């Protein structure tokens, strides 16, 4: 039975709340299949458990990827219920990447509380991430859907692109000559690939045509790159109450994020001063960090990054329309895309 467009479209926040409510029971059931040692860490990371394994109700994240999967299924005439394995798998892969990212970046805060590695140790967090990735493929394989094999392939390709993007991101930290084009390619893999795959696997589980799957994948990939531009802006100027990370966190870690690389390659006096700060053989002070953020803005990189995000959103919407989606799901996908790319406003 398909989901019919008989009610008004929901707001983006209503969609994300609905997605979290729909996916959480299936996500918890999947995580419950893990070995106990993995369940405890995964439960903590998802906000369901405290560090001692007791019940908790911490921030579980925005659920954007499962929302895209469920809406993509509805967009091609399928049901959210039928696409639940796709949504759960997308969320598991995303959280696998977060567990590993936090270790590699040395981040001690995620979703307003200590990261899993800082509580359970680096090795345990890495193993928990590996466990979530394996579980994601198992969820797709055991669901009995005829598109399962194709969906596994979609996610596997996206994970390889994600890993290549993360590898490039780490390599950038050791290099002083990072180009803007290669930084954009890194972000396409690190973030765009999984958002594109989330839409694609949702469309596959919804029974979409090959053309619809391709357009929805492109919609998600463009949205993902726009999302990364905005996320990088938040990594500098984001409110800790919203992001769950300290202000200027990316600058403190001297990350070669999109706005930072845009600033460093601007060939301006501000770029040269920013480069000197990034090369400084000492920990950056609060004054240094504030100055670095100011220099990125003076170089025009803050405005450029937001402009790129806006342009990518427009290009994503072209692909969404080309998929000939059901009306309500189309409007809700558009609303989620706009919310995801306007988080700096």
mmCIF file of C-alpha atoms in Angstrom:
data_model
loop_
_atom_site.group_PDB
_atom_site.id
_atom_site.type_symbol
_atom_site.label_atom_id
_atom_site.label_comp_id
_atom_site.label_asym_id
_atom_site.label_seq_id
_atom_site.Cartn_x
_atom_site.Cartn_y
_atom_site.Cartn_z
ATOM 1 C CA UNK A 1 0.000 0.000 0.000
ATOM 2 C CA UNK A 2 1.411 3.399 -0.983
ATOM 3 C CA UNK A 3 1.372 6.628 1.021
ATOM 4 C CA UNK A 4 -1.124 8.991 -0.610
ATOM 5 C CA UNK A 5 -0.704 12.787 -0.711
ATOM 6 C CA UNK A 6 -4.001 13.472 1.049
ATOM 7 C CA UNK A 7 -2.806 15.792 3.825
ATOM 8 C CA UNK A 8 -0.891 19.075 3.859
ATOM 9 C CA UNK A 9 2.882 18.945 3.712
ATOM 10 C CA UNK A 10 4.606 19.077 7.094
ATOM 11 C CA UNK A 11 7.310 21.526 8.055
ATOM 12 C CA UNK A 12 10.910 20.326 7.970
ATOM 13 C CA UNK A 13 11.062 20.108 11.756
ATOM 14 C CA UNK A 14 7.829 18.123 11.824
ATOM 15 C CA UNK A 15 9.280 15.760 9.206
ATOM 16 C CA UNK A 16 12.490 15.261 11.186
ATOM 17 C CA UNK A 17 10.514 14.634 14.374
ATOM 18 C CA UNK A 18 8.341 12.120 12.512
ATOM 19 C CA UNK A 19 11.400 10.451 11.011
ATOM 20 C CA UNK A 20 13.082 10.097 14.400
ATOM 21 C CA UNK A 21 9.899 8.678 15.919
ATOM 22 C CA UNK A 22 9.414 6.194 13.078
ATOM 23 C CA UNK A 23 13.024 5.058 12.822
ATOM 24 C CA UNK A 24 14.017 4.859 16.497
ATOM 25 C CA UNK A 25 12.147 1.635 17.355
ATOM 26 C CA UNK A 26 13.617 -0.183 14.342
ATOM 27 C CA UNK A 27 17.043 1.328 15.015
ATOM 28 C CA UNK A 28 16.966 0.206 18.638
ATOM 29 C CA UNK A 29 15.859 -3.268 17.590
ATOM 30 C CA UNK A 30 18.766 -3.492 15.166
ATOM 31 C CA UNK A 31 21.318 -2.282 17.737
ATOM 32 C CA UNK A 32 19.939 -4.812 20.231
ATOM 33 C CA UNK A 33 21.266 -7.536 17.925
ATOM 34 C CA UNK A 34 24.849 -6.426 18.528
ATOM 35 C CA UNK A 35 27.144 -8.079 21.086
ATOM 36 C CA UNK A 36 26.728 -6.549 24.549
ATOM 37 C CA UNK A 37 30.042 -4.693 24.452
ATOM 38 C CA UNK A 38 29.014 -3.000 21.212
ATOM 39 C CA UNK A 39 25.442 -2.345 22.397
ATOM 40 C CA UNK A 40 26.636 -0.342 25.385
ATOM 41 C CA UNK A 41 28.831 1.989 23.310
ATOM 42 C CA UNK A 42 26.322 2.334 20.482
ATOM 43 C CA UNK A 43 23.537 2.999 22.981
ATOM 44 C CA UNK A 44 25.627 5.711 24.610
ATOM 45 C CA UNK A 45 26.479 7.272 21.236
ATOM 46 C CA UNK A 46 22.811 7.323 20.187
ATOM 47 C CA UNK A 47 21.857 8.924 23.506
ATOM 48 C CA UNK A 48 19.874 5.963 24.840
ATOM 49 C CA UNK A 49 22.324 5.007 27.607
ATOM 50 C CA UNK A 50 24.631 6.748 30.031
ATOM 51 C CA UNK A 51 28.290 5.820 30.415
ATOM 52 C CA UNK A 52 27.367 3.058 32.895
ATOM 53 C CA UNK A 53 24.841 1.498 30.528
ATOM 54 C CA UNK A 54 21.784 2.864 32.322
ATOM 55 C CA UNK A 55 18.814 4.442 30.503
ATOM 56 C CA UNK A 56 19.300 7.981 29.203
ATOM 57 C CA UNK A 57 17.536 10.386 26.852
ATOM 58 C CA UNK A 58 20.280 12.530 25.340
ATOM 59 C CA UNK A 59 20.176 14.215 21.934
ATOM 60 C CA UNK A 60 20.070 11.449 19.288
ATOM 61 C CA UNK A 61 20.835 13.711 16.322
ATOM 62 C CA UNK A 62 18.718 15.276 13.579
ATOM 63 C CA UNK A 63 17.791 12.109 11.626
ATOM 64 C CA UNK A 64 18.219 13.869 8.273
ATOM 65 C CA UNK A 65 19.469 10.799 6.393
ATOM 66 C CA UNK A 66 16.645 8.466 7.455
ATOM 67 C CA UNK A 67 14.169 11.257 6.732
ATOM 68 C CA UNK A 68 15.538 11.529 3.195
ATOM 69 C CA UNK A 69 15.273 7.761 2.738
ATOM 70 C CA UNK A 70 11.666 7.620 3.926
ATOM 71 C CA UNK A 71 10.609 10.651 1.895
ATOM 72 C CA UNK A 72 12.388 9.377 -1.220
ATOM 73 C CA UNK A 73 10.383 6.154 -0.956
ATOM 74 C CA UNK A 74 7.164 8.127 -0.687
ATOM 75 C CA UNK A 75 8.258 10.399 -3.532
ATOM 76 C CA UNK A 76 8.307 7.447 -5.962
ATOM 77 C CA UNK A 77 4.988 6.022 -4.755
ATOM 78 C CA UNK A 78 6.194 3.681 -2.019
ATOM 79 C CA UNK A 79 5.593 3.696 1.719
ATOM 80 C CA UNK A 80 7.695 4.831 4.643
ATOM 81 C CA UNK A 81 7.062 1.507 6.351
ATOM 82 C CA UNK A 82 8.410 -0.431 3.382
ATOM 83 C CA UNK A 83 11.551 1.720 3.291
ATOM 84 C CA UNK A 84 12.338 1.389 7.004
ATOM 85 C CA UNK A 85 15.379 -0.905 6.453
ATOM 86 C CA UNK A 86 16.828 1.694 4.082
ATOM 87 C CA UNK A 87 16.336 4.462 6.629
ATOM 88 C CA UNK A 88 17.830 2.441 9.483
ATOM 89 C CA UNK A 89 20.825 1.435 7.365
ATOM 90 C CA UNK A 90 21.487 5.047 6.366
ATOM 91 C CA UNK A 91 21.413 6.152 9.997
ATOM 92 C CA UNK A 92 23.714 3.320 11.065
ATOM 93 C CA UNK A 93 26.274 4.185 8.399
ATOM 94 C CA UNK A 94 26.139 7.855 9.355
ATOM 95 C CA UNK A 95 26.801 7.056 13.001
ATOM 96 C CA UNK A 96 29.603 4.664 12.103
ATOM 97 C CA UNK A 97 31.274 7.627 10.426
ATOM 98 C CA UNK A 98 30.664 9.902 13.423
ATOM 99 C CA UNK A 99 32.234 7.454 15.872
ATOM 100 C CA UNK A 100 35.338 7.249 13.696
ATOM 101 C CA UNK A 101 35.395 10.996 12.923
ATOM 102 C CA UNK A 102 35.431 11.881 16.599
ATOM 103 C CA UNK A 103 38.437 9.637 17.153
ATOM 104 C CA UNK A 104 40.362 10.957 14.157
ATOM 105 C CA UNK A 105 39.564 14.605 14.887
ATOM 106 C CA UNK A 106 40.147 14.251 18.628
ATOM 107 C CA UNK A 107 36.741 15.798 19.335
ATOM 108 C CA UNK A 108 35.687 15.404 22.961
ATOM 109 C CA UNK A 109 32.104 16.655 22.567
ATOM 110 C CA UNK A 110 29.300 15.293 20.389
ATOM 111 C CA UNK A 111 25.627 16.236 20.773
ATOM 112 C CA UNK A 112 26.289 18.182 23.976
ATOM 113 C CA UNK A 113 28.084 15.411 25.890
ATOM 114 C CA UNK A 114 31.429 13.589 25.866
ATOM 115 C CA UNK A 115 32.194 11.586 22.728
ATOM 116 C CA UNK A 116 32.142 7.798 22.900
ATOM 117 C CA UNK A 117 35.915 7.442 22.538
ATOM 118 C CA UNK A 118 36.558 9.876 25.392
ATOM 119 C CA UNK A 119 34.324 7.742 27.635
ATOM 120 C CA UNK A 120 35.087 4.174 26.506
ATOM 121 C CA UNK A 121 38.483 4.579 24.856
ATOM 122 C CA UNK A 122 39.691 4.900 21.284
ATOM 123 C CA UNK A 123 39.838 1.191 20.441
ATOM 124 C CA UNK A 124 36.369 0.490 21.801
ATOM 125 C CA UNK A 125 34.849 3.399 19.847
ATOM 126 C CA UNK A 126 36.492 2.265 16.602
ATOM 127 C CA UNK A 127 35.155 -1.263 17.067
ATOM 128 C CA UNK A 128 31.677 0.084 17.820
ATOM 129 C CA UNK A 129 31.784 2.081 14.599
ATOM 130 C CA UNK A 130 32.829 -0.996 12.650
ATOM 131 C CA UNK A 131 29.963 -2.887 14.248
ATOM 132 C CA UNK A 132 27.409 -0.273 13.152
ATOM 133 C CA UNK A 133 28.665 -0.384 9.560
ATOM 134 C CA UNK A 134 28.371 -4.171 9.432
ATOM 135 C CA UNK A 135 24.934 -3.977 11.014
ATOM 136 C CA UNK A 136 23.756 -1.516 8.347
ATOM 137 C CA UNK A 137 24.477 -3.997 5.562
ATOM 138 C CA UNK A 138 22.881 -6.804 7.577
ATOM 139 C CA UNK A 139 19.688 -4.772 8.041
ATOM 140 C CA UNK A 140 19.400 -4.391 4.268
ATOM 141 C CA UNK A 141 20.313 -8.001 3.530
ATOM 142 C CA UNK A 142 17.838 -9.572 5.963
ATOM 143 C CA UNK A 143 14.819 -7.391 5.192
ATOM 144 C CA UNK A 144 13.621 -9.554 2.316
ATOM 145 C CA UNK A 145 13.176 -6.645 -0.096
ATOM 146 C CA UNK A 146 13.802 -7.405 -3.793
ATOM 147 C CA UNK A 147 15.974 -4.280 -4.096
ATOM 148 C CA UNK A 148 18.187 -5.266 -1.155
ATOM 149 C CA UNK A 149 21.196 -6.273 -3.239
ATOM 150 C CA UNK A 150 21.117 -3.034 -5.227
ATOM 151 C CA UNK A 151 20.673 -1.039 -2.022
ATOM 152 C CA UNK A 152 23.684 -2.752 -0.427
ATOM 153 C CA UNK A 153 25.711 -1.841 -3.495
ATOM 154 C CA UNK A 154 24.548 1.786 -3.252
ATOM 155 C CA UNK A 155 25.586 2.057 0.378
ATOM 156 C CA UNK A 156 28.866 0.208 -0.184
ATOM 157 C CA UNK A 157 29.884 2.604 -2.951
ATOM 158 C CA UNK A 158 28.904 5.566 -0.792
ATOM 159 C CA UNK A 159 30.958 4.271 2.137
ATOM 160 C CA UNK A 160 34.016 3.905 -0.089
ATOM 161 C CA UNK A 161 33.559 7.504 -1.248
ATOM 162 C CA UNK A 162 33.038 8.611 2.344
ATOM 163 C CA UNK A 163 36.250 6.889 3.425
ATOM 164 C CA UNK A 164 38.190 8.439 0.548
ATOM 165 C CA UNK A 165 36.842 11.844 1.537
ATOM 166 C CA UNK A 166 37.757 11.328 5.176
ATOM 167 C CA UNK A 167 41.232 10.151 4.173
ATOM 168 C CA UNK A 168 41.719 13.307 2.117
ATOM 169 C CA UNK A 169 40.449 15.425 5.008
ATOM 170 C CA UNK A 170 43.061 13.911 7.315
ATOM 171 C CA UNK A 171 45.804 14.302 4.710
ATOM 172 C CA UNK A 172 44.944 17.981 4.358
ATOM 173 C CA UNK A 173 45.916 18.524 7.992
ATOM 174 C CA UNK A 174 49.526 17.657 7.134
ATOM 175 C CA UNK A 175 49.664 19.741 3.963
ATOM 176 C CA UNK A 176 50.056 23.472 3.446
ATOM 177 C CA UNK A 177 49.106 23.476 -0.241
ATOM 178 C CA UNK A 178 45.506 22.269 -0.270
ATOM 179 C CA UNK A 179 43.635 23.482 -3.340
ATOM 180 C CA UNK A 180 40.018 24.562 -3.263
ATOM 181 C CA UNK A 181 38.899 22.142 -5.995
ATOM 182 C CA UNK A 182 40.329 19.125 -4.165
ATOM 183 C CA UNK A 183 38.760 20.341 -0.929
ATOM 184 C CA UNK A 184 35.359 20.412 -2.647
ATOM 185 C CA UNK A 185 35.955 16.882 -3.997
ATOM 186 C CA UNK A 186 36.783 15.762 -0.473
ATOM 187 C CA UNK A 187 33.475 17.155 0.796
ATOM 188 C CA UNK A 188 31.560 15.498 -2.041
ATOM 189 C CA UNK A 189 32.835 12.139 -0.828
ATOM 190 C CA UNK A 190 32.775 12.768 2.897
ATOM 191 C CA UNK A 191 29.219 14.121 3.056
ATOM 192 C CA UNK A 192 27.559 14.223 -0.350
ATOM 193 C CA UNK A 193 27.927 10.517 -1.092
ATOM 194 C CA UNK A 194 25.954 9.289 1.912
ATOM 195 C CA UNK A 195 23.118 11.793 1.549
ATOM 196 C CA UNK A 196 22.875 10.798 -2.098
ATOM 197 C CA UNK A 197 22.852 7.112 -1.165
ATOM 198 C CA UNK A 198 20.194 7.710 1.515
ATOM 199 C CA UNK A 199 17.868 9.085 -1.151
ATOM 200 C CA UNK A 200 18.801 6.341 -3.625
ATOM 201 C CA UNK A 201 18.194 3.423 -1.257
ATOM 202 C CA UNK A 202 14.919 4.976 -0.152
ATOM 203 C CA UNK A 203 13.820 5.298 -3.767
ATOM 204 C CA UNK A 204 14.885 1.693 -4.456
ATOM 205 C CA UNK A 205 12.849 0.423 -1.516
ATOM 206 C CA UNK A 206 9.946 2.572 -2.702
ATOM 207 C CA UNK A 207 9.965 0.917 -6.127
ATOM 208 C CA UNK A 208 11.289 3.891 -8.081
ATOM 209 C CA UNK A 209 12.426 3.709 -11.683
ATOM 210 C CA UNK A 210 16.104 3.812 -12.555
ATOM 211 C CA UNK A 211 15.696 7.426 -13.682
ATOM 212 C CA UNK A 212 13.989 8.420 -10.443
ATOM 213 C CA UNK A 213 16.688 6.725 -8.365
ATOM 214 C CA UNK A 214 19.405 8.584 -10.282
ATOM 215 C CA UNK A 215 17.749 11.983 -9.912
ATOM 216 C CA UNK A 216 17.049 11.480 -6.222
ATOM 217 C CA UNK A 217 20.644 10.351 -5.664
ATOM 218 C CA UNK A 218 21.831 13.537 -7.403
ATOM 219 C CA UNK A 219 19.415 15.594 -5.294
ATOM 220 C CA UNK A 220 20.877 14.101 -2.120
ATOM 221 C CA UNK A 221 24.484 14.450 -3.284
ATOM 222 C CA UNK A 222 24.073 18.157 -4.129
ATOM 223 C CA UNK A 223 22.253 18.692 -0.863
ATOM 224 C CA UNK A 224 25.035 16.859 0.972
ATOM 225 C CA UNK A 225 27.719 19.132 -0.422
ATOM 226 C CA UNK A 226 25.623 22.186 0.450
ATOM 227 C CA UNK A 227 25.158 20.717 3.934
ATOM 228 C CA UNK A 228 28.944 20.386 4.300
ATOM 229 C CA UNK A 229 29.485 24.014 3.330
ATOM 230 C CA UNK A 230 27.035 25.036 6.038
ATOM 231 C CA UNK A 231 28.483 22.568 8.540
ATOM 232 C CA UNK A 232 31.934 24.029 7.965
ATOM 233 C CA UNK A 233 30.565 27.484 8.649
ATOM 234 C CA UNK A 234 29.103 26.156 11.889
ATOM 235 C CA UNK A 235 32.497 24.648 12.716
ATOM 236 C CA UNK A 236 33.764 28.228 12.961
ATOM 237 C CA UNK A 237 30.814 30.410 13.896
ATOM 238 C CA UNK A 238 28.247 27.932 15.218
ATOM 239 C CA UNK A 239 26.564 28.433 18.559
ATOM 240 C CA UNK A 240 27.804 25.715 20.956
ATOM 241 C CA UNK A 241 24.262 25.451 22.345
ATOM 242 C CA UNK A 242 23.162 24.364 18.871
ATOM 243 C CA UNK A 243 26.184 22.476 17.566
ATOM 244 C CA UNK A 244 27.214 20.741 20.782
ATOM 245 C CA UNK A 245 30.837 21.691 20.048
ATOM 246 C CA UNK A 246 32.995 24.572 21.299
ATOM 247 C CA UNK A 247 33.007 27.809 19.301
ATOM 248 C CA UNK A 248 35.826 27.934 16.713
ATOM 249 C CA UNK A 249 36.262 24.150 17.109
ATOM 250 C CA UNK A 250 37.464 23.631 13.521
ATOM 251 C CA UNK A 251 39.963 26.463 13.846
ATOM 252 C CA UNK A 252 41.241 25.053 17.133
ATOM 253 C CA UNK A 253 41.853 21.744 15.324
ATOM 254 C CA UNK A 254 43.334 23.665 12.346
ATOM 255 C CA UNK A 255 41.017 21.837 9.979
ATOM 256 C CA UNK A 256 41.304 22.631 6.294
ATOM 257 C CA UNK A 257 37.566 23.125 5.967
ATOM 258 C CA UNK A 258 35.931 24.629 2.883
ATOM 259 C CA UNK A 259 35.804 28.251 4.125
ATOM 260 C CA UNK A 260 39.325 28.007 5.553
ATOM 261 C CA UNK A 261 40.784 26.686 2.282
ATOM 262 C CA UNK A 262 38.832 29.319 0.337
ATOM 263 C CA UNK A 263 40.394 31.955 2.587
ATOM 264 C CA UNK A 264 43.913 30.492 2.439
ATOM 265 C CA UNK A 265 43.846 30.395 -1.374
ATOM 266 C CA UNK A 266 42.482 33.938 -1.763
ATOM 267 C CA UNK A 267 45.972 35.492 -2.222
ATOM 268 C CA UNK A 268 45.270 38.366 0.149
ATOM 269 C CA UNK A 269 47.117 39.826 3.144
ATOM 270 C CA UNK A 270 44.443 38.276 5.383
ATOM 271 C CA UNK A 271 45.136 34.881 3.805
ATOM 272 C CA UNK A 272 48.825 35.163 4.580
ATOM 273 C CA UNK A 273 48.110 36.110 8.195
ATOM 274 C CA UNK A 274 45.693 33.181 8.530
ATOM 275 C CA UNK A 275 48.312 30.860 7.042
ATOM 276 C CA UNK A 276 50.835 32.034 9.651
ATOM 277 C CA UNK A 277 48.364 31.280 12.454
ATOM 278 C CA UNK A 278 47.677 27.800 11.066
ATOM 279 C CA UNK A 279 51.419 27.110 10.864
ATOM 280 C CA UNK A 280 52.176 28.439 14.361
ATOM 281 C CA UNK A 281 54.025 25.884 16.468
ATOM 282 C CA UNK A 282 51.877 26.432 19.551
ATOM 283 C CA UNK A 283 48.324 26.028 20.755
ATOM 284 C CA UNK A 284 46.096 28.810 19.495
ATOM 285 C CA UNK A 285 44.704 31.099 22.176
ATOM 286 C CA UNK A 286 41.139 32.391 22.308
ATOM 287 C CA UNK A 287 42.409 35.657 20.860
ATOM 288 C CA UNK A 288 44.120 33.761 18.025
ATOM 289 C CA UNK A 289 40.950 31.836 17.254
ATOM 290 C CA UNK A 290 38.802 34.957 17.152
ATOM 291 C CA UNK A 291 41.375 36.583 14.877
ATOM 292 C CA UNK A 292 41.454 33.538 12.585
ATOM 293 C CA UNK A 293 37.669 33.594 12.263
ATOM 294 C CA UNK A 294 37.802 37.298 11.438
ATOM 295 C CA UNK A 295 40.453 36.679 8.777
ATOM 296 C CA UNK A 296 38.351 33.967 7.106
ATOM 297 C CA UNK A 297 35.502 36.455 6.897
ATOM 298 C CA UNK A 298 37.733 39.295 5.650
ATOM 299 C CA UNK A 299 38.914 37.032 2.827
ATOM 300 C CA UNK A 300 35.293 36.707 1.712
ATOM 301 C CA UNK A 301 35.222 32.985 2.426
ATOM 302 C CA UNK A 302 32.239 33.106 4.770
ATOM 303 C CA UNK A 303 30.014 34.789 2.193
ATOM 304 C CA UNK A 304 31.405 32.595 -0.596
ATOM 305 C CA UNK A 305 30.636 29.414 1.339
ATOM 306 C CA UNK A 306 27.068 30.454 2.029
ATOM 307 C CA UNK A 307 26.676 31.420 -1.616
ATOM 308 C CA UNK A 308 27.914 28.012 -2.744
ATOM 309 C CA UNK A 309 25.489 26.333 -0.356
ATOM 310 C CA UNK A 310 22.615 28.340 -1.810
ATOM 311 C CA UNK A 311 23.655 27.504 -5.380
ATOM 312 C CA UNK A 312 23.970 23.809 -4.616
ATOM 313 C CA UNK A 313 20.521 23.817 -3.037
ATOM 314 C CA UNK A 314 19.084 25.313 -6.224
ATOM 315 C CA UNK A 315 20.794 22.607 -8.311
ATOM 316 C CA UNK A 316 19.525 19.908 -5.962
ATOM 317 C CA UNK A 317 15.980 21.142 -6.424
ATOM 318 C CA UNK A 318 16.311 20.799 -10.204
ATOM 319 C CA UNK A 319 17.064 17.092 -9.748
ATOM 320 C CA UNK A 320 14.195 16.738 -7.301
ATOM 321 C CA UNK A 321 11.732 18.098 -9.852
ATOM 322 C CA UNK A 322 13.216 15.880 -12.578
ATOM 323 C CA UNK A 323 12.418 12.786 -10.477
ATOM 324 C CA UNK A 324 8.707 13.540 -10.937
ATOM 325 C CA UNK A 325 8.003 12.990 -7.240
ATOM 326 C CA UNK A 326 4.665 12.747 -5.504
ATOM 327 C CA UNK A 327 3.614 16.248 -4.506
ATOM 328 C CA UNK A 328 3.582 16.029 -0.714
ATOM 329 C CA UNK A 329 6.861 14.119 -0.484
ATOM 330 C CA UNK A 330 8.443 16.567 -2.935
ATOM 331 C CA UNK A 331 7.469 19.557 -0.805
ATOM 332 C CA UNK A 332 8.717 17.844 2.345
ATOM 333 C CA UNK A 333 12.033 16.890 0.743
ATOM 334 C CA UNK A 334 12.413 20.489 -0.329
ATOM 335 C CA UNK A 335 11.619 21.720 3.176
ATOM 336 C CA UNK A 336 14.211 19.398 4.759
ATOM 337 C CA UNK A 337 16.790 20.516 2.196
ATOM 338 C CA UNK A 338 16.159 24.172 2.968
ATOM 339 C CA UNK A 339 16.410 23.595 6.716
ATOM 340 C CA UNK A 340 19.652 21.648 6.334
ATOM 341 C CA UNK A 341 21.278 24.446 4.364
ATOM 342 C CA UNK A 342 20.045 27.405 6.398
ATOM 343 C CA UNK A 343 21.404 26.440 9.807
ATOM 344 C CA UNK A 344 23.679 29.485 9.951
ATOM 345 C CA UNK A 345 20.753 31.892 9.739
#
